[in-house]
Coordinates of C-alpha atoms in Angstrom, one line a residue:
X533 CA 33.0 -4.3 -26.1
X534 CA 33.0 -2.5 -22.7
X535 CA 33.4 -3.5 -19.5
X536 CA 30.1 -4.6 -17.6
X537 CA 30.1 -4.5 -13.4
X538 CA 31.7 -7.6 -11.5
X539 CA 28.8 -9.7 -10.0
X540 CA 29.8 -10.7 -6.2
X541 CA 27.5 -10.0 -3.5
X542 CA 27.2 -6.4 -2.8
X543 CA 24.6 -4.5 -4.9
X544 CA 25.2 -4.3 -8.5
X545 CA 22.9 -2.7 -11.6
X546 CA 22.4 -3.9 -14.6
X547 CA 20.2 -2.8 -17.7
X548 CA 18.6 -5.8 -19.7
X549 CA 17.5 -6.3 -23.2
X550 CA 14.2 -7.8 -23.5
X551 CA 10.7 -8.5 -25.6
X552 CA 10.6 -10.4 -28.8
X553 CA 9.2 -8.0 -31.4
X554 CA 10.2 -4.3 -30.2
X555 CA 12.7 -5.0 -27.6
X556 CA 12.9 -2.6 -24.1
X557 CA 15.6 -1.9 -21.7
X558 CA 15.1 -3.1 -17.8
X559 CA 16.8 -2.0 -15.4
X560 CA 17.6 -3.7 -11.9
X561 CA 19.6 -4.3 -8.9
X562 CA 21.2 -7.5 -8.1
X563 CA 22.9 -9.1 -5.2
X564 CA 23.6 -13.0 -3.5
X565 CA 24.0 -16.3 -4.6
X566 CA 21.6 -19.1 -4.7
X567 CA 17.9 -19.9 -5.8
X568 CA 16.6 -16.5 -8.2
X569 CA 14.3 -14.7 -6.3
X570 CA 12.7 -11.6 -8.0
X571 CA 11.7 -8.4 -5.8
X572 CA 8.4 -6.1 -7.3
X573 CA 7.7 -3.1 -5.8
X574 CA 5.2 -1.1 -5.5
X575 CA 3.6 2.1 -7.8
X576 CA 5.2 4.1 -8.5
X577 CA 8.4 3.5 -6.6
X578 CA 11.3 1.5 -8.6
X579 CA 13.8 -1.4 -7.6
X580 CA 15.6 1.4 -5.0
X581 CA 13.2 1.3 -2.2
X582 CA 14.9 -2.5 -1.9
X583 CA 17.8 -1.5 -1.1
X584 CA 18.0 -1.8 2.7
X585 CA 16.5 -5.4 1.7
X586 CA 18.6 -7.1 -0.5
X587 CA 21.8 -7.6 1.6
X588 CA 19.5 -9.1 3.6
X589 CA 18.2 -11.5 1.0
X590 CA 21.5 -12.0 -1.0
X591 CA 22.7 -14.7 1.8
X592 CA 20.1 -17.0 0.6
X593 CA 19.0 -16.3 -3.0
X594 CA 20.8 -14.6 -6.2
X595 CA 18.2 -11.8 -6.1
X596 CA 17.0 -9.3 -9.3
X597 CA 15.1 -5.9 -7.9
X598 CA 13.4 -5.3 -11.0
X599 CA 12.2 -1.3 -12.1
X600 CA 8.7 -2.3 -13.3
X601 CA 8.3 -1.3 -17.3
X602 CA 7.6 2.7 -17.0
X603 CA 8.8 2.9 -13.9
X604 CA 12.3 3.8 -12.5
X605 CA 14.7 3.6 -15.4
X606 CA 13.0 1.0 -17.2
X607 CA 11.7 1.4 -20.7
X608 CA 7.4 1.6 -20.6
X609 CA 5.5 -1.1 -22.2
X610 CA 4.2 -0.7 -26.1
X611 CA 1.3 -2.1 -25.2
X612 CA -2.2 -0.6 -24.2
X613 CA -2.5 -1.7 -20.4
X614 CA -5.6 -2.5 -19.2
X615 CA -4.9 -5.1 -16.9
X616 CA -1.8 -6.9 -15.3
X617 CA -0.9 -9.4 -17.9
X618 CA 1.5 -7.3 -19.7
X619 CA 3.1 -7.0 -16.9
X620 CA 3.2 -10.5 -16.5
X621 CA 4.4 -11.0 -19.4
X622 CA 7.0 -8.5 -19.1
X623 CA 8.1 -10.5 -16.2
X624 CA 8.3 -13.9 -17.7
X625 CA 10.4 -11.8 -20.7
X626 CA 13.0 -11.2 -18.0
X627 CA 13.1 -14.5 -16.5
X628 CA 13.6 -15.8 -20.1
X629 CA 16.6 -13.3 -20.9
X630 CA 18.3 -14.2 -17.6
X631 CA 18.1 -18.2 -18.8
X632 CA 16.5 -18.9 -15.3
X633 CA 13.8 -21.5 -15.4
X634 CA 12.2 -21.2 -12.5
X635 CA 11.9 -18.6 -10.0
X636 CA 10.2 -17.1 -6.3
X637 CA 9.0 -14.1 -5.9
X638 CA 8.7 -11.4 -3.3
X639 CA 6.3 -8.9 -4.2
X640 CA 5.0 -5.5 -2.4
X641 CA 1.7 -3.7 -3.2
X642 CA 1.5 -3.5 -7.1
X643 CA 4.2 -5.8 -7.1
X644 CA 2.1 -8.5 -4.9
X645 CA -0.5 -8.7 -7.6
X646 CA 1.9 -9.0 -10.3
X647 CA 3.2 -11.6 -8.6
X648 CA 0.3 -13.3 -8.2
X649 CA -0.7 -13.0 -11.5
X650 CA 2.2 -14.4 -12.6
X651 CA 2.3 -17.8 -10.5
X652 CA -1.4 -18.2 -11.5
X653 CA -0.7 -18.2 -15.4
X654 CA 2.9 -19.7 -15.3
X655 CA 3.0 -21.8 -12.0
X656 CA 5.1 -24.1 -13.6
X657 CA 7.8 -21.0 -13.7
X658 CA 7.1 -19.9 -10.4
X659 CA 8.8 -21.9 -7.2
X660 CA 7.1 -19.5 -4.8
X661 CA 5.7 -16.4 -3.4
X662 CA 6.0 -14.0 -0.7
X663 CA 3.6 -11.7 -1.1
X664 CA 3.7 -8.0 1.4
X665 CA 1.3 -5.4 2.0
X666 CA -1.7 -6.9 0.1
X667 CA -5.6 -6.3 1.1
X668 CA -8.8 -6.9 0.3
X669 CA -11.2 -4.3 -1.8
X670 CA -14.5 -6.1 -2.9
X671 CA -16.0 -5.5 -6.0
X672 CA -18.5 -3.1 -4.1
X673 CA -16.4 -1.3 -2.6
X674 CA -13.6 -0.7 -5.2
X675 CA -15.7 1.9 -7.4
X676 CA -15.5 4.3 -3.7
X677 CA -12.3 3.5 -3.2
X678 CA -10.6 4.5 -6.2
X679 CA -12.6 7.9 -6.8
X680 CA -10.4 10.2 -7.2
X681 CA -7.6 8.4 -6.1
X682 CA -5.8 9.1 -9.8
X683 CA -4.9 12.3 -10.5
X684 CA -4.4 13.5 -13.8
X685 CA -0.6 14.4 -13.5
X686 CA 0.0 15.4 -17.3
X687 CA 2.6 18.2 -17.1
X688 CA 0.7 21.9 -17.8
X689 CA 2.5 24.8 -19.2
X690 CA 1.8 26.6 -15.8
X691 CA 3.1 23.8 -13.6
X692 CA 0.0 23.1 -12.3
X693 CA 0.4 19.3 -12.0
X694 CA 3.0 19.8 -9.8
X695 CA 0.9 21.0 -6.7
X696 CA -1.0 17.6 -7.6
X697 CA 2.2 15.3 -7.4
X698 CA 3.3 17.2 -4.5
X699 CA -0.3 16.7 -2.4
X700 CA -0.6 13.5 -3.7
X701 CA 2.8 12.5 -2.0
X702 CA 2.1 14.0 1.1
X703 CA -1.3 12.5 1.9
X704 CA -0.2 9.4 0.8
X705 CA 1.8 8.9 3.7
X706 CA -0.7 10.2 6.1
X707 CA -3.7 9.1 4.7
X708 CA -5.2 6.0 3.1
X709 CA -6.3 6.0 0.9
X710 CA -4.8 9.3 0.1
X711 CA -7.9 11.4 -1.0
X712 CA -10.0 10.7 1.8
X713 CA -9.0 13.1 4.5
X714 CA -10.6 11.4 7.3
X715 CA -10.0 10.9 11.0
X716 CA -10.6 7.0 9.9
X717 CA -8.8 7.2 7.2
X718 CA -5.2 8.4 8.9
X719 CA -2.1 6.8 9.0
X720 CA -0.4 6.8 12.4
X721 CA 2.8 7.6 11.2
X722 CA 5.7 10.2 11.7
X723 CA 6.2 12.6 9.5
X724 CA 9.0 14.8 10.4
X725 CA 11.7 14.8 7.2
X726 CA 10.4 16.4 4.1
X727 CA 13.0 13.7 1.7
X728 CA 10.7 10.8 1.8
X729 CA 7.6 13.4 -0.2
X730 CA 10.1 14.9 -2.0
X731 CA 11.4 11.3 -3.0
X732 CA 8.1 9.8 -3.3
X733 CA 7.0 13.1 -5.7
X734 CA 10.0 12.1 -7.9
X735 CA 8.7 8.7 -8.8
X736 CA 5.5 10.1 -9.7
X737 CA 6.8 13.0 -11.8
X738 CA 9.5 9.9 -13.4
X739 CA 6.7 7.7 -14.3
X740 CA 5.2 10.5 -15.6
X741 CA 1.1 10.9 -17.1
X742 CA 1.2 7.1 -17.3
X743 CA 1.8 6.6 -13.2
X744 CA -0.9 4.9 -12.7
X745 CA -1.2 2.4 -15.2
X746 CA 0.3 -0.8 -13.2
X747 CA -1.1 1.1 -9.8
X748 CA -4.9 1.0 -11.2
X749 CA -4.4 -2.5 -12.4
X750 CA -3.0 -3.9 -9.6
X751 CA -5.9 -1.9 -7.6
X752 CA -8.8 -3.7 -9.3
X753 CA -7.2 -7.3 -9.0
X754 CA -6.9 -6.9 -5.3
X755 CA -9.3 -8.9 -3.4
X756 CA -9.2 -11.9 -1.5
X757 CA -10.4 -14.5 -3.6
X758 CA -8.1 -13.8 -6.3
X759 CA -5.4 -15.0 -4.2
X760 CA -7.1 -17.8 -2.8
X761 CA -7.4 -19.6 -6.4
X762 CA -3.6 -19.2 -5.9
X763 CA -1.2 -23.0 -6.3
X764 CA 2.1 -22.0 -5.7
X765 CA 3.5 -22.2 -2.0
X766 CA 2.4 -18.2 -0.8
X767 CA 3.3 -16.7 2.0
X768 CA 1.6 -13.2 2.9
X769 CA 3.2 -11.1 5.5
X770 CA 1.2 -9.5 7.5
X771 CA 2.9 -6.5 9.4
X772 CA 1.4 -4.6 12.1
X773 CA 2.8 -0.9 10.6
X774 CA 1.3 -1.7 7.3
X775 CA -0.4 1.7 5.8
X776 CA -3.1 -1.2 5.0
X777 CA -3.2 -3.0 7.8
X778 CA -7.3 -2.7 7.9
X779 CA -7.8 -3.9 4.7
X780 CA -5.6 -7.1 5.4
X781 CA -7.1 -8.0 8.5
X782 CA -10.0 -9.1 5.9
X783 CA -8.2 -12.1 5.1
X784 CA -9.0 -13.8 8.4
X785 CA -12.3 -14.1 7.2
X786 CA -11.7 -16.5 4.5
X787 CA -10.9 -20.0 4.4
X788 CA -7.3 -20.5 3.1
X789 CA -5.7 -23.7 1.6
X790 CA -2.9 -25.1 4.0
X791 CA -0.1 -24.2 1.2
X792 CA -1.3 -20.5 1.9
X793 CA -0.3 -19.3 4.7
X794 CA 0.0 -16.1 7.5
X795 CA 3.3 -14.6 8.6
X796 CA 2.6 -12.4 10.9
X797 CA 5.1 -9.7 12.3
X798 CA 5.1 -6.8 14.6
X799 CA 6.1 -3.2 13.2
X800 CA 9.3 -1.5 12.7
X801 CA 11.2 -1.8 9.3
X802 CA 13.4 -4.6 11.1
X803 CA 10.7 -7.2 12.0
X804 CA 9.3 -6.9 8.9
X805 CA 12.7 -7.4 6.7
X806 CA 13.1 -10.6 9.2
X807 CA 9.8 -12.0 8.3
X808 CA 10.5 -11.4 4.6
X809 CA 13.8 -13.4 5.3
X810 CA 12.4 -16.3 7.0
X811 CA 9.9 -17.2 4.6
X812 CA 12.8 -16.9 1.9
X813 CA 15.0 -19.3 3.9
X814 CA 11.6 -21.9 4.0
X815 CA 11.2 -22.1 0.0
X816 CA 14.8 -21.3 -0.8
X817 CA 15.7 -24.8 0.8
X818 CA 13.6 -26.5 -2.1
X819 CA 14.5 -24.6 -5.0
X820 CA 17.4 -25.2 -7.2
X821 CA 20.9 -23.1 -7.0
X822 CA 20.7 -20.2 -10.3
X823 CA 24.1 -18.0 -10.7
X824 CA 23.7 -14.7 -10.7
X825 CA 23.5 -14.0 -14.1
X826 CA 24.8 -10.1 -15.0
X827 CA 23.5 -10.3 -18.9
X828 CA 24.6 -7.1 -20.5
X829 CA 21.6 -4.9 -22.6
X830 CA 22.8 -4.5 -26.4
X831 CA 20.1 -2.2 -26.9
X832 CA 21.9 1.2 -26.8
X833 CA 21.6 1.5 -22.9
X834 CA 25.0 0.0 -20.6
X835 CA 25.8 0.7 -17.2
X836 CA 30.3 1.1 -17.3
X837 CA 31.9 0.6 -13.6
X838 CA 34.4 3.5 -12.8
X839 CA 36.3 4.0 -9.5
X840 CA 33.4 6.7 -8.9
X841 CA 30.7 4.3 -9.4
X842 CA 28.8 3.0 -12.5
X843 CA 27.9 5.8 -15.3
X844 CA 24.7 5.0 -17.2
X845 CA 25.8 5.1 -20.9
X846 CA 23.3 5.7 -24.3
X847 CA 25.5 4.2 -27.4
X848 CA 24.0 5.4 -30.7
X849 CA 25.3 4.6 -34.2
X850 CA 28.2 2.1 -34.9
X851 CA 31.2 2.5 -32.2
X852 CA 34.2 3.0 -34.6
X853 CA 36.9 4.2 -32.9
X854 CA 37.9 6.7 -35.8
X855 CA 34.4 8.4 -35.8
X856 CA 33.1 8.3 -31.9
X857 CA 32.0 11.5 -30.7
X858 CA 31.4 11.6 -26.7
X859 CA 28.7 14.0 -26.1
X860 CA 28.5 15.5 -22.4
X861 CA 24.9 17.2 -21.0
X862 CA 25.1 20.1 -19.2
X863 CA 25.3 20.1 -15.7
X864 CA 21.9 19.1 -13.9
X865 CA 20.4 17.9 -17.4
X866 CA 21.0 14.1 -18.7
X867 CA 21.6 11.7 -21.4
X868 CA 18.6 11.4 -22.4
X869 CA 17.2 14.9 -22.6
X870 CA 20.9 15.5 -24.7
X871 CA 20.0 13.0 -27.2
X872 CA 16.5 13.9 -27.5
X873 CA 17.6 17.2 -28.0
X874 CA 20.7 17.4 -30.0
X875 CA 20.5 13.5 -31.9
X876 CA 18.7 12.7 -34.7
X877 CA 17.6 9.0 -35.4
X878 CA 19.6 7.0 -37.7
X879 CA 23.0 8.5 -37.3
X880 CA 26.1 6.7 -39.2
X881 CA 28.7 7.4 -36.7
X882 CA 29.3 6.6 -33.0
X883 CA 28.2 8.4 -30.5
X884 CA 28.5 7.7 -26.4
X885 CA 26.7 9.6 -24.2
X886 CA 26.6 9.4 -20.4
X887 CA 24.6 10.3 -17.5
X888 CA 27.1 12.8 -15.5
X889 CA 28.1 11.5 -11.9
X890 CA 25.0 11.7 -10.0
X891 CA 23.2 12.8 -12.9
X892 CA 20.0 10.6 -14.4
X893 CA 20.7 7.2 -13.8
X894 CA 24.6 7.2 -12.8
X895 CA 25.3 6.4 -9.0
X896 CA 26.1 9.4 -6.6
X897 CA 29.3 8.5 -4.8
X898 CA 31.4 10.2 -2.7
X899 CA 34.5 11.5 -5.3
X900 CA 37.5 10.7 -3.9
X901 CA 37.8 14.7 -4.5
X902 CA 35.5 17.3 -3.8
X903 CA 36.0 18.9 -7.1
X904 CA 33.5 17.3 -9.7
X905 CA 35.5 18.4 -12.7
X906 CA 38.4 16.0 -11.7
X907 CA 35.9 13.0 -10.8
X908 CA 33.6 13.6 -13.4
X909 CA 36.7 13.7 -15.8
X910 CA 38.6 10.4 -14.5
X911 CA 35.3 8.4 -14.5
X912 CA 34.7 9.4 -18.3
X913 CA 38.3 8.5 -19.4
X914 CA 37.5 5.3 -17.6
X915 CA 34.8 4.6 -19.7
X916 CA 36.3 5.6 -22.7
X917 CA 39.0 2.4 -22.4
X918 CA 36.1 0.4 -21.4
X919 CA 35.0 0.7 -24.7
X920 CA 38.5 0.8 -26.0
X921 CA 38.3 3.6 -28.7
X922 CA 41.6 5.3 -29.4
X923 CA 40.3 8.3 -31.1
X924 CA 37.4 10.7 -29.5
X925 CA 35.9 13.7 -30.4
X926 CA 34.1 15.6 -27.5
X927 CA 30.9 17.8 -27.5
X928 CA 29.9 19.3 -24.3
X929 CA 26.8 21.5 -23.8
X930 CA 26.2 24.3 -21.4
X931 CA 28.3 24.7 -18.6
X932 CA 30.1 20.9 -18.8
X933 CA 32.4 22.7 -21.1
X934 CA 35.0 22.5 -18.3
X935 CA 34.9 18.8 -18.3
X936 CA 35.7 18.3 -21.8
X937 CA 38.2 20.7 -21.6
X938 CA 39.8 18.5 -18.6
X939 CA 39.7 16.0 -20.4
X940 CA 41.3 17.5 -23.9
X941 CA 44.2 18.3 -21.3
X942 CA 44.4 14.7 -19.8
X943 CA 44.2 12.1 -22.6
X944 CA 45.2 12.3 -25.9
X945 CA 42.4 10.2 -27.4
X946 CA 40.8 13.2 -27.4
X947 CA 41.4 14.8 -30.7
X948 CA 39.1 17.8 -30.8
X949 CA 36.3 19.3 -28.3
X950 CA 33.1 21.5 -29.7
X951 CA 31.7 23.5 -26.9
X952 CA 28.1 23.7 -27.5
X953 CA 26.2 26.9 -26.8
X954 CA 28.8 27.1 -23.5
X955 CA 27.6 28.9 -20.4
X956 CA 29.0 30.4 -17.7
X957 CA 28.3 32.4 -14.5
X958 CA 25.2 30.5 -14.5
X959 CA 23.6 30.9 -11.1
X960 CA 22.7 27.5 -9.1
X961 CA 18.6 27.4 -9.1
X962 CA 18.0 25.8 -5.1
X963 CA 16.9 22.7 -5.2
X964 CA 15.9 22.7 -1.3
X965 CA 12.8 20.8 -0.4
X966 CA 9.8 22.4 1.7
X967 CA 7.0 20.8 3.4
X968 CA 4.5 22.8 1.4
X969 CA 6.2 21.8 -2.0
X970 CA 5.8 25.6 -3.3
X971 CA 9.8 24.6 -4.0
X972 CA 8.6 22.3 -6.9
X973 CA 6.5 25.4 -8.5
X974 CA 9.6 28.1 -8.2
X975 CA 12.0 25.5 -10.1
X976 CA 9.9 25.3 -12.4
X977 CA 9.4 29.1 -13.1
X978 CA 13.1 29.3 -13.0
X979 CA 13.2 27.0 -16.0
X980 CA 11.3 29.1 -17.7
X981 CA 12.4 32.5 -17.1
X982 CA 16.1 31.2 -18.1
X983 CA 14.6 29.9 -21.5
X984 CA 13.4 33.8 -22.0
X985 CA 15.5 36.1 -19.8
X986 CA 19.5 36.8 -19.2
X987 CA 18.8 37.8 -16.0
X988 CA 16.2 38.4 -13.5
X989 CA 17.6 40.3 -10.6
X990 CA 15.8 41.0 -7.0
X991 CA 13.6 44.1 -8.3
X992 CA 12.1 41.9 -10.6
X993 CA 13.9 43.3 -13.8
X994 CA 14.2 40.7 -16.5
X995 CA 16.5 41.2 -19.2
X996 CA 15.1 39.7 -22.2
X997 CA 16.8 37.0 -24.6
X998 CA 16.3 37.0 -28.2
X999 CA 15.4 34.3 -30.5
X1000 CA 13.5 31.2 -30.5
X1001 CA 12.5 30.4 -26.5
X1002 CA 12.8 26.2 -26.6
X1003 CA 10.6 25.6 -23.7
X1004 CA 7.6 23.3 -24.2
X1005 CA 6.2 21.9 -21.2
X1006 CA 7.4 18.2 -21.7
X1007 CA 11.1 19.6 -22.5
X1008 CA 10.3 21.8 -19.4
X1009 CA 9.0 18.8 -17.2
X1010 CA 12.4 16.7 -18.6
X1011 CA 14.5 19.9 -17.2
X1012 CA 12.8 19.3 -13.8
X1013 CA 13.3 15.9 -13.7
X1014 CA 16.4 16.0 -14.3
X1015 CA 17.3 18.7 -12.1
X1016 CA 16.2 16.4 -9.2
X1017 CA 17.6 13.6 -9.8
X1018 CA 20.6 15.8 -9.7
X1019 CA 20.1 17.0 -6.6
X1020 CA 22.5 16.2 -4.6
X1021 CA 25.9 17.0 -7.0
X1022 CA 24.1 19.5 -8.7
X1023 CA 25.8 22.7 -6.9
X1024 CA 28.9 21.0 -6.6
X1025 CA 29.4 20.0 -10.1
X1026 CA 28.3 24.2 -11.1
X1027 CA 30.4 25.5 -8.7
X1028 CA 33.3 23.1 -9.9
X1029 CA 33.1 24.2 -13.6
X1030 CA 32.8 27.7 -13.0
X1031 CA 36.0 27.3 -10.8
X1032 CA 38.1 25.9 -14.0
X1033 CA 39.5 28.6 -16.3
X1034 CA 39.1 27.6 -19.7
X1035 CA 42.0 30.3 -21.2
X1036 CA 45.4 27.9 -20.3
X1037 CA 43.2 25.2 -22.4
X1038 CA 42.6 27.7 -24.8
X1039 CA 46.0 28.5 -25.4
X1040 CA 47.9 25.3 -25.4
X1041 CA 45.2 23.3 -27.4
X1042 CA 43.6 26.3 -29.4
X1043 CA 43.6 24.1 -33.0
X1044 CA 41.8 20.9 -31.0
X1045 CA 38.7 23.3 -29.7
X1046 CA 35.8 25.4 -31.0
X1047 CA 32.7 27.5 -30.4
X1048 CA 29.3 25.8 -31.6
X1049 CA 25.9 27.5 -31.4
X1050 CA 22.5 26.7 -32.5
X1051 CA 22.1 30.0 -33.8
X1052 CA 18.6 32.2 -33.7
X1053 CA 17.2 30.6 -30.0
X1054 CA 17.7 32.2 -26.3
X1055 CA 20.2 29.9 -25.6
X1056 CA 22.7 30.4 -27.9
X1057 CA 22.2 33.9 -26.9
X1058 CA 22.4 33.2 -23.0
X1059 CA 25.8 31.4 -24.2
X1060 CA 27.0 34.9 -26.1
X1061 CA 26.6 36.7 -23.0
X1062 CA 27.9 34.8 -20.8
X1063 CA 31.0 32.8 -22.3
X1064 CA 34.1 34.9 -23.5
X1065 CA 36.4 32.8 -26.0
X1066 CA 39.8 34.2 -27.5
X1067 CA 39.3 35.5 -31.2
X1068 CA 41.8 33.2 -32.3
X1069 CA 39.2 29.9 -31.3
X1070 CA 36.9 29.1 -34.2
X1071 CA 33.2 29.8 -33.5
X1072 CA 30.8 27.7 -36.1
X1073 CA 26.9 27.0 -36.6
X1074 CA 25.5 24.0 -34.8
X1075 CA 23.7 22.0 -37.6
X1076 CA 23.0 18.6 -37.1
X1077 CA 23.0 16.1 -39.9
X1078 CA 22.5 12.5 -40.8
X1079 CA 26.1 11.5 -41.3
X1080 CA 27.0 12.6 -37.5
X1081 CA 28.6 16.3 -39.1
X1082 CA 28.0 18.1 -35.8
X1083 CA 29.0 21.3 -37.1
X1084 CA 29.3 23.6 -40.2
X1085 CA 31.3 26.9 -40.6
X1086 CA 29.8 30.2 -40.2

């Protein structure tokens, strides 16, 4: 079995195996020691946006920032949603797998109402809550409210959703709610760095067509009186810089019982984190000690600590050691979209596949190099004797050809390296954000025009590919995803492989390596073009089949 991250009290990840008919992955951040204390955020962020807060809350309670199902790197429910109880429910699930048996809660926006949904159907689970940037929408006013305020963000073949995410994500932070672009409606807040739209787009284009699912549920349970049936000890912060700060002045109109109570805190990020703190410390004094618990997923999805930071590893198939086959995504692409891509269900032998260094859901750390082909390549053998297998066989797509080929040269565990549809040359699309978000709209016609040209040059001629185009627009909308998750290693890690030269490899290991392409589409064709092998290495047809065969002969 592999390794799994130490728990101490810096932040840590996990991935956790839940649900007792089809079981999902969770993913989370965890820190501290004491009393558990669960963190929900808000729609559609993930876990991340605690960060700055759980060092914070780690002194005082062994703390679980939970991605909400569909959101972050968490799997999506099964279930139709159309209110919060599966959410509840997938909440309790978690509790459950840690072996925790009673917990408090902090909660922000969407993640208030889960909260409070939860304490109100299992209050004898649920020690306490502290509940942030809650509000009052009566029933008559809800309809109004919420006009409009979900866009349809299904992916179209001309990118058109994307102008929605990217508005979206901009009025949100200067409007609320976002849609209504009124003087009475704006948010008095700064907005001079483009990263936290370009972040906040991200989360919307991750959760994907289904964003809003736990957003509009949370919407229509948020009103005053559902809290107020509430028996749990509550706390509700009430912060001066709130985006909602109107709307929660409305509570002062209501009676509340005396184990509901106001914390009220002036603005700045700071007061606020304090406030969240000293409500912690109250309950945390009353509720029993829980261990961190770091309880390892089993259901194909791990998280391996390296000296470059944890990879995010897919395990598919049975993990022999004489049949595993490593299979590396291209650079700026992920797990995920490789497996989806190149996998078929149901295979007999074992394959790994890992999010690249600061690819999909693998940390971003500084190497201790700056070239990505030597950290990328030590932090993949250090996986490898995590899972102790003595024998690999590696498949790299695209351009991460020069990280298998690294690690052929580095480890002899690796017997033999297939080079799928390897590129090279390929020039880095920019990823750079711009306040009018046309940025999103040229990635994405990049994508396209590289599933269907060689080359577009600066006079606008396109040199056409042949064969099959594979560019559908969810493949299309994974590609950009990917892409900008990447972001920040992407042009590093290009301009790293293009720097190796593959030929001393070739020479010294030429029986261990070959040439695979998925013959008849653009991109083995972009790969012919662009990727010069010796004669003397074998070139074969990329045909995948049920007992793991990755390739056949030509």
């Amino acid at each position: 079995m592999p390794k799994q991250q130490t728990c101490r009290d810096a932040i840590t990840r996990r991935y956790l195996h839940v649900g007792k008919t089809k079981q999902r992955v969770v993913h989370m951040y965890c820190a501290g020691a004491g009393p558990a204390l669960f963190l929900l955020h808000p729609s559609p962020a993930s876990g991340s946006v605690f960060k700055a807060l759980l060092p914070l809350v780690a002194a005082h309670a062994s703390a679980y920032a939970i991605d909400t199902p569909g959101y972050g790197f968490s799997d999506p429910l099964d279930s139709c949603v159309d209110d919060l109880m599966p959410y509840v429910i997938a909440i309790d699930d978690i509790r459950a797998a840690l072996g925790i048996e009673k917990i408090m809660i902090y909660g922000a926006a969407t993640g208030s109402q889960i909260a409070a949904e939860y304490a109100k159907t299992f209050p004898d689970r649920c020690h306490a809550l502290i509940l942030d940037s809650v509000a009052d929408f009566p029933a008559e006013e809800y309809a109004s409210l919420v006009d409009n305020y979900f866009t349809d963000l299904t992916p179209d073949f001309a990118g058109g959703h994307l102008a929605r995410v990217w508005s979206m994500s901009l009025d949100t932070l200067r409007f609320f709610p976002w849609h209504m672009r009124t003087q009475s409606a704006r948010v008095n807040m700064p907005l001079d760095d483009v990263m936290p739209i370009e972040q906040m787009a991200l989360q919307f284009l991750q959760a994907g067509a289904n964003y809003h699912l736990a957003y509009a549920a949370a919407f229509r349970n948020e009103r005053a009186t559902a809290l107020q049936s509430l028996q749990v000890p509550t706390s509700i912060i009430r912060w001066e810089d709130s985006l909602i700060k109107a709307y929660a002045d409305r509570f002062d109109a209501y009676e509340w019982p005396d184990h509901v109570r106001m914390c009220r805190c002036e603005g700045g990020l700071d007061a606020r984190h304090a406030a969240i703190v000293d409500c912690l410390k109250t309950y945390a004094r009353d509720c029993s000690e829980t261990k961190l618990t770091c309880t390892a997923s089993n259901a194909g999805r791990r998280l391996i600590v390296t000296s470059n930071g944890a990879l995010s590893v897919r395990v598919s198939g049975s993990a022999d050691s004489d049949t595993t086959t490593l299979l590396l995504h291209d650079i700026g692409s992920s797990a995920e979209r490789a497996c989806s891509e190149y996998l078929t269900a149901g295979v007999a032998c074992g394959w790994i596949v890992p999010d690249l260094p600061g690819h999909g859901a693998s940390d971003c750390v500084e190497p201790a190099t700056d070239d990505f082909v030597t950290c990328a390549t030590s932090s993949l053998l250090e996986m490898l004797r995590a899972f102790e297998v003595d024998r690999v066989r590696v498949v790299a797509i695209g351009e991460s050809h020069a990280i298998a080929l690294a690690m052929l040269a580095n480890d002899p565990c690796i017997t033999s390296v297939s080079l799928l549809n390897p590129l090279c040359a390929t020039t880095p699309i920019s990823l750079a954000a711009s306040f009018d978000g046309h940025h999103l709209l040229r990635v994405w016609h990049q994508l396209k025009n590289r599933q269907l040209y060689a080359r577009v040059d600066e006079d606008g001629f396109a040199e056409p590919l042949s064969g099959e185009p594979q560019a559908g627009t969810m493949q299309l909308n994974r590609q950009l995803v990917d892409l900008l998750l990447s972001a920040n290693v992407y042009s590093d890690a290009l301009a790293s492989c293009q720097r190796r030269d593959a030929n001393a490899v070739f020479s010294e290991y030429a029986g261990q390596v070959q040439i695979a392409r998925t013959d008849g589409t653009t991109t083995a064709d972009a790969s012919l073009r662009t990727f010069r092998a010796p004669p003397y290495i074998k070139t074969v047809r990329w045909s995948y089949n049920q007992a793991g065969e990755g390739a056949s002969n030509d």
